Short mmCIF file of C-alpha atoms and ligand atoms in Angstrom, two decimals:
data_model
loop_
_atom_site.label_atom_id
_atom_site.label_comp_id
_atom_site.label_asym_id
_atom_site.label_seq_id
_atom_site.Cartn_x
_atom_site.Cartn_y
_atom_site.Cartn_z
CA UNK A 1 81.37 65.04 94.04
CA UNK A 2 85.14 64.31 95.33
CA UNK A 3 84.60 63.48 98.63
CA UNK A 4 87.46 63.49 102.41
CA UNK A 5 87.22 62.87 106.26
CA UNK A 6 88.21 66.19 107.15
CA UNK A 7 87.39 70.06 105.46
CA UNK A 8 89.48 72.42 107.29
CA UNK A 9 88.96 75.64 105.62
CA UNK A 10 91.47 78.75 105.92
CA UNK A 11 95.35 77.87 105.39
CA UNK A 12 96.10 80.12 108.92
CA UNK A 13 98.54 78.66 111.38
CA UNK A 14 95.23 77.60 112.58
CA UNK A 15 94.03 75.79 109.10
CA UNK A 16 97.47 74.38 109.31
CA UNK A 17 97.41 72.82 112.41
CA UNK A 18 93.68 71.94 111.38
CA UNK A 19 95.40 69.64 108.50
CA UNK A 20 98.13 67.93 109.96
CA UNK A 21 96.55 67.52 112.88
CA UNK A 22 93.42 66.11 111.54
CA UNK A 23 96.04 63.87 108.44
CA UNK A 24 97.78 63.06 111.66
CA UNK A 25 95.14 61.42 113.35
CA UNK A 26 94.54 58.91 109.80
CA UNK A 27 92.02 61.91 108.26
CA UNK A 28 91.79 61.93 103.94
CA UNK A 29 91.96 65.47 104.68
CA UNK A 30 91.59 68.57 101.92
CA UNK A 31 92.82 72.21 103.33
CA UNK A 32 91.78 75.26 101.20
CA UNK A 33 92.86 79.26 100.80
CA UNK A 34 92.25 81.62 99.40
CA UNK A 35 94.83 83.43 98.40
CA UNK A 36 97.92 81.58 97.05
CA UNK A 37 100.47 80.50 99.75
CA UNK A 38 99.74 79.93 103.69
CA UNK A 39 100.09 81.66 106.47
CA UNK A 40 97.11 83.77 107.09
CA UNK A 41 98.03 86.63 108.78
CA UNK A 42 101.88 86.06 108.48
CA UNK A 43 101.53 86.31 105.35
CA UNK A 44 98.63 88.07 104.18
CA UNK A 45 98.70 91.12 106.05
CA UNK A 46 102.28 90.86 107.21
CA UNK A 47 101.97 90.16 110.37
CA UNK A 48 105.97 88.65 110.35
CA UNK A 49 105.77 87.53 114.50
CA UNK A 50 104.69 84.68 115.73
CA UNK A 51 103.50 85.00 119.83
CA UNK A 52 102.09 83.03 122.43
CA UNK A 53 104.94 79.86 121.77
CA UNK A 54 106.05 80.95 124.61
CA UNK A 55 105.40 82.36 128.04
CA UNK A 56 105.38 86.03 128.54
CA UNK A 57 106.53 85.41 132.47
CA UNK A 58 110.25 85.43 133.94
CA UNK A 59 109.80 81.36 133.35
CA UNK A 60 109.98 81.55 129.02
CA UNK A 61 108.57 78.41 129.04
CA UNK A 62 107.62 77.28 125.35
CA UNK A 63 104.06 76.61 125.12
CA UNK A 64 103.36 75.03 122.16
CA UNK A 65 104.52 71.53 120.69
CA UNK A 66 102.48 69.76 118.12
CA UNK A 67 101.62 71.25 114.49
CA UNK A 68 103.12 74.39 115.88
CA UNK A 69 106.40 72.92 116.33
CA UNK A 70 106.64 70.63 113.73
CA UNK A 71 106.52 74.78 111.22
CA UNK A 72 109.23 75.85 113.77
CA UNK A 73 111.33 73.46 112.86
CA UNK A 74 111.01 73.24 108.96
CA UNK A 75 111.77 77.05 109.76
CA UNK A 76 114.90 75.77 110.86
CA UNK A 77 115.97 73.15 107.89
CA UNK A 78 115.63 76.45 106.13
CA UNK A 79 118.48 78.25 108.04
CA UNK A 80 115.90 80.68 110.48
CA UNK A 81 116.49 81.59 113.68
CA UNK A 82 113.51 79.84 115.98
CA UNK A 83 114.51 81.50 119.32
CA UNK A 84 112.12 83.22 120.78
CA UNK A 85 112.59 87.14 120.64
CA UNK A 86 112.70 88.35 124.19
CA UNK A 87 111.10 92.21 124.53
CA UNK A 88 112.90 94.12 127.30
CA UNK A 89 110.09 96.87 126.77
CA UNK A 90 107.53 94.76 127.38
CA UNK A 91 108.98 91.28 128.75
CA UNK A 92 107.17 89.12 125.97
CA UNK A 93 108.88 86.55 123.74
CA UNK A 94 108.03 86.45 119.97
CA UNK A 95 109.80 84.69 117.21
CA UNK A 96 110.58 87.14 113.85
CA UNK A 97 109.40 85.66 110.49
CA UNK A 98 110.43 86.19 106.95
CA UNK A 99 107.09 85.66 104.75
CA UNK A 100 108.90 84.62 102.23
CA UNK A 101 110.63 81.26 104.04
CA UNK A 102 107.08 80.65 106.06
CA UNK A 103 105.30 80.31 102.53
CA UNK A 104 108.51 77.43 101.73
CA UNK A 105 107.81 76.24 104.97
CA UNK A 106 104.54 75.74 105.25
CA UNK A 107 103.86 73.79 101.95
CA UNK A 108 106.40 72.03 103.22
CA UNK A 109 104.76 70.68 106.36
CA UNK A 110 101.22 70.55 104.92
CA UNK A 111 102.20 68.25 101.75
CA UNK A 112 104.48 65.91 103.86
CA UNK A 113 101.71 65.11 105.61
CA UNK A 114 99.73 64.30 102.03
CA UNK A 115 97.34 66.83 102.62
CA UNK A 116 95.51 67.26 99.75
CA UNK A 117 96.08 72.08 99.92
CA UNK A 118 93.59 73.71 97.53
CA UNK A 119 95.34 77.47 96.86
CA UNK A 120 93.40 79.94 95.04
CA UNK A 121 89.52 78.14 96.71
CA UNK A 122 87.52 80.55 98.32
CA UNK A 123 84.57 78.67 100.22
CA UNK A 124 81.13 80.35 98.73
CA UNK A 125 79.38 78.55 100.18
CA UNK A 126 77.48 74.70 102.69
CA UNK A 127 75.38 72.47 101.61
CA UNK A 128 73.69 71.08 105.32
CA UNK A 129 71.88 67.46 106.47
CA UNK A 130 69.76 68.01 109.28
CA UNK A 131 71.92 69.15 111.46
CA UNK A 132 75.18 68.37 109.31
CA UNK A 133 77.30 70.05 107.01
CA UNK A 134 78.05 67.75 104.40
CA UNK A 135 79.70 69.31 101.76
CA UNK A 136 80.99 72.90 100.57
CA UNK A 137 80.71 74.71 97.56
CA UNK A 138 83.88 76.30 95.98
CA UNK A 139 85.59 78.73 93.18
CA UNK A 140 88.55 78.69 92.17
CA UNK A 141 90.93 80.41 89.53
CA UNK A 142 89.53 78.95 86.83
CA UNK A 143 85.50 76.81 87.94
CA UNK A 144 83.43 76.20 90.82
CA UNK A 145 83.44 72.65 92.45
CA UNK A 146 81.94 71.01 95.36
CA UNK A 147 83.18 68.99 98.21
CA UNK A 148 81.16 66.96 100.47
CA UNK A 149 83.30 65.98 104.01
CA UNK A 150 82.20 63.93 107.33
CA UNK A 151 83.95 66.87 109.38
CA UNK A 152 84.46 70.87 108.93
CA UNK A 153 87.03 73.11 110.56
CA UNK A 154 86.35 76.47 109.94
CA UNK A 155 89.58 78.26 110.63
CA UNK A 156 88.75 81.22 108.10
CA UNK A 157 89.54 83.85 110.94
CA UNK A 158 86.23 85.69 110.29
CA UNK A 159 83.82 83.02 110.81
CA UNK A 160 82.79 82.23 107.16
CA UNK A 161 82.35 78.47 107.74
CA UNK A 162 80.66 78.68 110.73
CA UNK A 163 78.92 81.61 109.45
CA UNK A 164 77.23 79.85 106.16
CA UNK A 165 76.43 77.16 107.93
CA UNK A 166 73.75 79.14 110.26
CA UNK A 167 75.38 79.55 113.03
CA UNK A 168 75.10 82.72 115.01
CA UNK A 169 78.14 85.21 115.60
CA UNK A 170 78.85 87.49 118.33
CA UNK A 171 79.22 91.21 116.74
CA UNK A 172 79.30 93.98 119.27
CA UNK A 173 76.67 92.84 121.42
CA UNK A 174 77.62 91.55 124.53
CA UNK A 175 81.39 92.53 123.58
CA UNK A 176 82.34 95.83 124.65
CA UNK A 177 84.34 96.56 120.95
CA UNK A 178 85.91 95.10 117.95
CA UNK A 179 89.48 95.59 118.02
CA UNK A 180 91.36 97.89 115.52
CA UNK A 181 92.70 96.97 112.84
CA UNK A 182 96.06 97.61 111.09
CA UNK A 183 98.71 98.09 108.32
CA UNK A 184 101.81 96.64 108.74
CA UNK A 185 104.17 98.59 106.39
CA UNK A 186 107.82 97.28 105.50
CA UNK A 187 109.81 99.32 104.38
CA UNK A 188 113.56 98.90 102.35
CA UNK A 189 115.73 101.22 101.40
CA UNK A 190 118.05 101.70 104.97
CA UNK A 191 121.32 101.10 106.44
CA UNK A 192 122.13 97.83 107.47
CA UNK A 193 123.12 99.50 110.94
CA UNK A 194 120.19 101.12 111.75
CA UNK A 195 119.33 101.41 114.74
CA UNK A 196 116.23 103.21 115.88
CA UNK A 197 115.93 106.72 117.69
CA UNK A 198 112.84 106.47 119.14
CA UNK A 199 112.37 110.15 120.42
CA UNK A 200 113.31 111.38 116.84
CA UNK A 201 110.48 108.74 114.95
CA UNK A 202 108.17 110.09 117.59
CA UNK A 203 108.96 113.65 116.80
CA UNK A 204 109.06 112.85 113.24
CA UNK A 205 104.65 111.05 114.06
CA UNK A 206 104.37 114.65 115.88
CA UNK A 207 105.14 116.70 112.92
CA UNK A 208 103.05 114.19 110.36
CA UNK A 209 100.10 114.74 112.57
CA UNK A 210 100.43 118.83 112.22
CA UNK A 211 99.87 118.11 108.76
CA UNK A 212 97.60 115.18 108.38
CA UNK A 213 94.29 115.00 107.62
CA UNK A 214 93.75 111.17 109.18
CA UNK A 215 96.07 111.82 112.20
CA UNK A 216 97.50 108.82 113.77
CA UNK A 217 96.76 107.75 117.22
CA UNK A 218 99.92 105.64 117.99
CA UNK A 219 101.95 108.78 119.35
CA UNK A 220 104.86 106.77 120.90
CA UNK A 221 105.80 105.97 117.29
CA UNK A 222 105.15 102.47 116.93
CA UNK A 223 106.23 99.21 117.07
CA UNK A 224 109.63 98.76 114.64
CA UNK A 225 111.13 94.80 113.79
CA UNK A 226 113.83 93.70 111.74
CA UNK A 227 113.07 91.94 108.93
CA UNK A 228 115.00 88.50 108.89
CA UNK A 229 117.11 87.95 106.00
CA UNK A 230 117.54 92.13 105.15
CA UNK A 231 117.68 95.23 106.01
CA UNK A 232 114.08 95.75 105.87
CA UNK A 233 111.80 96.80 109.15
CA UNK A 234 108.25 96.17 109.95
CA UNK A 235 106.51 99.55 111.71
CA UNK A 236 103.68 99.05 112.64
CA UNK A 237 102.25 102.65 113.13
CA UNK A 238 98.69 102.16 111.31
CA UNK A 239 95.44 101.40 113.52
CA UNK A 240 92.12 101.93 112.01
CA UNK A 241 89.12 101.53 114.07
CA UNK A 242 86.66 98.83 113.03
CA UNK A 243 82.86 99.99 113.32
CA UNK A 244 80.75 97.31 111.92
CA UNK A 245 81.80 94.39 110.01
CA UNK A 246 81.61 95.40 106.75
CA UNK A 247 83.41 95.04 103.41
CA UNK A 248 83.04 99.59 102.22
CA UNK A 249 84.56 99.99 105.95
CA UNK A 250 87.62 97.68 105.13
CA UNK A 251 87.55 99.06 102.25
CA UNK A 252 87.46 102.72 103.13
CA UNK A 253 90.46 101.19 105.91
CA UNK A 254 92.84 99.87 102.75
CA UNK A 255 92.82 102.98 100.38
CA UNK A 256 92.98 105.30 104.39
CA UNK A 257 95.91 103.04 105.22
CA UNK A 258 97.43 103.36 102.24
CA UNK A 259 97.87 107.35 101.71
CA UNK A 260 98.83 107.52 105.62
CA UNK A 261 101.78 104.91 105.46
CA UNK A 262 102.42 107.15 102.11
CA UNK A 263 102.13 110.31 103.71
CA UNK A 264 104.10 109.24 106.92
CA UNK A 265 107.21 107.58 105.48
CA UNK A 266 107.96 110.61 103.33
CA UNK A 267 108.03 112.51 106.43
CA UNK A 268 110.56 110.15 108.18
CA UNK A 269 112.31 110.67 104.46
CA UNK A 270 112.70 114.11 105.21
CA UNK A 271 112.87 114.43 109.37
CA UNK A 272 114.43 111.10 110.39
CA UNK A 273 118.80 110.34 110.40
CA UNK A 274 119.04 107.02 108.30
CA UNK A 275 115.90 107.25 106.52
CA UNK A 276 116.51 109.87 103.64
CA UNK A 277 116.17 107.47 101.05
CA UNK A 278 113.62 104.31 102.65
CA UNK A 279 110.64 103.61 100.98
CA UNK A 280 107.32 101.55 101.19
CA UNK A 281 108.24 97.85 99.62
CA UNK A 282 104.71 96.04 100.98
CA UNK A 283 101.88 96.68 102.34
CA UNK A 284 99.46 93.63 101.74
CA UNK A 285 98.08 92.06 100.57
CA UNK A 286 95.49 92.83 102.83
CA UNK A 287 95.62 95.36 105.59
CA UNK A 288 94.81 93.03 108.98
CA UNK A 289 91.47 92.59 110.58
CA UNK A 290 91.70 91.39 114.37
CA UNK A 291 88.53 90.53 115.13
CA UNK A 292 85.32 89.91 112.72
CA UNK A 293 82.41 87.21 112.99
CA UNK A 294 83.09 85.33 116.36
CA UNK A 295 80.97 82.50 116.07
CA UNK A 296 78.55 80.89 118.71
CA UNK A 297 81.28 78.04 120.15
CA UNK A 298 79.43 76.05 123.31
CA UNK A 299 82.27 77.23 126.11
CA UNK A 300 83.50 81.18 126.19
CA UNK A 301 87.02 81.32 127.50
CA UNK A 302 86.90 83.82 130.16
CA UNK A 303 88.90 86.66 131.12
CA UNK A 304 88.50 85.55 134.47
CA UNK A 305 89.87 81.78 133.60
CA UNK A 306 93.49 83.64 131.82
CA UNK A 307 93.37 85.16 134.83
CA UNK A 308 93.93 82.29 137.36
CA UNK A 309 95.33 80.23 134.65
CA UNK A 310 92.62 77.78 134.97
CA UNK A 311 92.85 73.80 133.42
CA UNK A 312 90.37 72.70 132.48
CA UNK A 313 89.90 68.91 131.99
CA UNK A 314 89.04 68.93 128.41
CA UNK A 315 92.06 71.56 128.34
CA UNK A 316 93.35 70.70 124.92
CA UNK A 317 95.55 74.17 123.70
CA UNK A 318 98.06 76.41 125.96
CA UNK A 319 96.82 80.10 126.01
CA UNK A 320 100.13 81.63 127.26
CA UNK A 321 100.06 85.25 125.90
CA UNK A 322 98.29 88.48 127.68
CA UNK A 323 95.11 89.53 126.74
CA UNK A 324 95.73 92.04 124.67
CA UNK A 325 93.51 94.66 123.94
CA UNK A 326 93.57 96.77 120.61
CA UNK A 327 89.87 97.91 121.32
CA UNK A 328 91.69 101.85 121.14
CA UNK A 329 93.43 102.42 117.67
CA UNK A 330 97.20 103.12 118.59
CA UNK A 331 96.67 102.45 122.45
CA UNK A 332 97.51 98.56 122.65
CA UNK A 333 97.18 97.53 126.64
CA UNK A 334 98.00 93.99 128.09
CA UNK A 335 96.87 91.71 130.88
CA UNK A 336 99.13 88.63 132.16
CA UNK A 337 97.75 84.94 131.79
CA UNK A 338 97.63 83.92 136.08
CA UNK A 339 98.75 81.11 137.48
CA UNK A 340 101.11 78.46 136.62
CA UNK A 341 101.64 81.34 133.56
CA UNK A 342 99.36 79.75 131.03
CA UNK A 343 95.60 78.60 130.50
CA UNK A 344 94.22 75.47 129.38
CA UNK A 345 91.14 75.84 126.07
CA UNK A 346 88.93 73.58 127.11
CA UNK A 347 87.46 71.39 123.85
CA UNK A 348 83.78 72.81 124.46
CA UNK A 349 85.55 76.22 122.99
CA UNK A 350 85.87 74.43 119.73
CA UNK A 351 83.17 72.87 120.02
CA UNK A 352 79.63 74.29 117.59
CA UNK A 353 75.53 73.28 117.87
CA UNK A 354 76.93 71.57 114.80
CA UNK A 355 78.08 68.03 116.03
CA UNK A 356 80.84 67.30 112.84
CA UNK A 357 82.04 71.89 112.99
CA UNK A 358 84.94 72.82 115.36
CA UNK A 359 86.04 75.69 115.34
CA UNK A 360 89.59 76.86 115.85
CA UNK A 361 92.15 79.99 115.87
CA UNK A 362 90.95 82.87 116.29
CA UNK A 363 87.41 81.81 115.55
CA UNK A 364 87.34 80.29 118.82
CA UNK A 365 84.44 80.36 122.06
CA UNK A 366 85.87 83.19 123.85
CA UNK A 367 85.40 86.46 125.51
CA UNK A 368 86.80 89.85 124.18
CA UNK A 369 89.62 90.15 126.47
CA UNK A 370 90.71 86.27 126.35
CA UNK A 371 89.92 87.02 122.41
CA UNK A 372 93.49 89.15 122.80
CA UNK A 373 95.17 85.89 123.74
CA UNK A 374 93.57 83.15 122.43
CA UNK A 375 93.60 85.04 118.84
CA UNK A 376 97.75 85.24 118.66
CA UNK A 377 98.93 82.36 115.51
CA UNK A 378 101.26 80.53 118.28
CA UNK A 379 97.92 79.49 119.95
CA UNK A 380 95.88 79.50 116.48
CA UNK A 381 98.51 75.91 115.72
CA UNK A 382 97.53 74.86 119.10
CA UNK A 383 93.47 75.01 118.96
CA UNK A 384 92.94 74.36 114.75
CA UNK A 385 95.34 71.07 115.95
CA UNK A 386 93.01 69.29 117.94
CA UNK A 387 89.89 70.77 116.28
CA UNK A 388 91.80 68.81 113.28
CA UNK A 389 92.03 65.90 115.92
CA UNK A 390 88.53 66.30 116.87
CA UNK A 391 87.56 66.13 113.32
CA UNK A 392 89.39 63.13 112.69
CA UNK A 393 88.03 61.20 115.30
CA UNK A 394 84.73 62.17 114.39
CA UNK A 395 85.17 61.34 110.87
CA UNK A 396 86.19 57.64 112.09
CA UNK A 397 83.66 56.67 114.83
CA UNK A 398 80.89 59.54 112.76
CA UNK A 399 79.76 60.34 116.79
CA UNK A 400 81.75 63.21 118.67
CA UNK A 401 84.53 62.70 120.03
CA UNK A 402 85.52 63.11 123.84
CA UNK A 403 87.98 65.20 125.09
CA UNK A 404 90.13 62.75 126.28
CA UNK A 405 90.11 60.92 123.47
CA UNK A 406 91.07 64.62 121.72
CA UNK A 407 93.71 65.09 124.82
CA UNK A 408 95.66 61.84 124.17
CA UNK A 409 95.43 62.15 120.22
CA UNK A 410 96.59 65.35 121.23
CA UNK A 411 99.35 64.15 123.09
CA UNK A 412 100.64 61.25 121.32
CA UNK A 413 101.13 64.45 118.67
CA UNK A 414 103.40 65.62 121.03
CA UNK A 415 101.15 68.94 121.72
CA UNK A 416 102.00 70.79 125.15
CA UNK A 417 99.25 71.05 127.61
C1 FAD B 501 97.63 93.85 112.38
C2 FAD B 501 98.22 92.38 113.76
C3 FAD B 501 98.35 92.28 114.14
C4 FAD B 501 98.81 91.35 114.68
N1 FAD B 501 100.21 91.11 115.58
C5 FAD B 501 100.14 89.44 115.91
C6 FAD B 501 101.87 88.79 116.48
O1 FAD B 501 102.44 90.47 116.72
N2 FAD B 501 101.99 87.43 116.21
C7 FAD B 501 101.03 87.08 116.43
O2 FAD B 501 101.07 85.14 116.57
N3 FAD B 501 99.41 87.09 116.03
C8 FAD B 501 99.49 88.67 115.60
N4 FAD B 501 98.10 88.79 115.45
C9 FAD B 501 96.90 87.72 115.69
C10 FAD B 501 97.38 86.63 114.61
O3 FAD B 501 97.98 87.14 113.41
C11 FAD B 501 95.83 86.34 114.41
O4 FAD B 501 94.34 86.65 115.08
C12 FAD B 501 96.02 84.84 113.77
O5 FAD B 501 96.71 85.05 111.35
C13 FAD B 501 94.39 83.95 113.76
O6 FAD B 501 95.02 82.51 113.02
P1 FAD B 501 94.25 81.74 111.66
O7 FAD B 501 94.61 80.84 111.40
O8 FAD B 501 92.73 81.60 112.97
O9 FAD B 501 93.61 83.46 111.00
P2 FAD B 501 94.28 84.57 109.75
O10 FAD B 501 95.68 84.82 109.60
O11 FAD B 501 93.35 85.18 109.65
O12 FAD B 501 94.10 82.65 108.36
C14 FAD B 501 93.07 82.22 108.50
C15 FAD B 501 92.89 81.98 106.48
O13 FAD B 501 91.75 81.52 105.90
C16 FAD B 501 91.01 82.31 105.14
N5 FAD B 501 89.96 82.29 104.53
C17 FAD B 501 89.53 83.54 105.27
N6 FAD B 501 87.83 83.46 104.39
C18 FAD B 501 88.05 82.02 103.56
C19 FAD B 501 87.05 81.54 102.12
N7 FAD B 501 86.00 81.93 102.91
N8 FAD B 501 87.80 80.83 101.60
C20 FAD B 501 89.03 80.43 101.85
N9 FAD B 501 90.40 80.61 102.79
C21 FAD B 501 89.75 81.37 103.74
C22 FAD B 501 92.75 83.90 104.62
O14 FAD B 501 92.87 84.10 103.60
C23 FAD B 501 94.02 83.43 105.68
O15 FAD B 501 94.89 82.65 105.15
C24 FAD B 501 98.02 90.48 114.46
C25 FAD B 501 97.05 90.48 114.54
C26 FAD B 501 96.93 91.20 113.19
C27 FAD B 501 95.30 92.08 112.36
#
């Protein structure tokens, strides 16, 4: 069985952060991803904007360095614009993404750090010895296999590794809700100089809702974003509630989402000037799932921590995105981050009862409100990098690193703390 110092499961922002963070700390790293490309929700669910890289207050300072910033620099090498787009409407600062450029940039980043990249590879089971994780079972396109590791990072977004390892997960218990799912729609066939007439879009959604079986709660016409390097626009209009974590409910959401998207785009074609020839370029490969299994970490970041921008002594990543709540489909709301415009995520939100397993990205410990902040991709790069560094230190010293050791390595890797 092949053996690694650190095994990272999941190749989204958190997984890339973890794999590169661990490799930069001297570890031999395997990174596995079930799709044929990296990027997570950005590339598999068309979430085409990075949030959390910049503070959303009047200062607008950059909050993410390290691996996340290296990913942006890879995009810049491909002539992508990595300057934040400042929304007049919300005050938020986001970086717009071309999904194909992002896939390529993340390949370059990960491979340049000699990470063993295993695409089309799905985690299916784990092996434990006493309290520690020892190995994982995988299935790739052609075979099943196992890898052994000294330390592990769960960057699956859904807490798959932690669940397989037997950690309990918080599901709608002390939590208020699940965040709703969304199906971003990429629209093509639009004029180069299109400006979005929000009133016309709102009116078209109202026309759609009058005749629809499945109505659209975003009566404000949703969110439109230009897709870089194209005349296409991304339309965030289809939201679907998730009442439980079950595959049959996600399957239903996929086909319902596609029906809503197709019917609604037909209404745009007939009702809105400029949209006469528009068509759906893409809606996938999967619906965007904001929230699923949430493994129990040693600390759950709290709303109150972010309301005052708390700086924990064991802080390993900045959380600068407002607490964005999607518990009611179609009605997002925002709670600002207080203090100096960011809070620090403590290392304890990444560590678990299993001494050689760390959580990263949207699997880390957070209450329902703080989750709305830490789950965004900029922050996920940063918590991923910290998880990777902690796992690499564990692999070197065979005991859990102290937070000051993780912080020192992160600073050396130019993370912003
Ligand atoms: C509709 C929607 C809109 C959003 N809008 C924004 C936004 O505008 N900006 C922003 O920054 N964030 C946004 N978010 C939040 C953000 O996309 C996620 O919280 C973020 O992607 C979390 O990063 P991650 O790396 O933890 O997880 P993910 O991006 O989900 O990555 C997890 C990876 O693990 C892989 N994986 C899962 N299980 C396995 C397995 N068993 N074996 C192998 N691989 C596995 C998945 O394929 C995936 O690539 C949005 C989310 C949704 C759903």
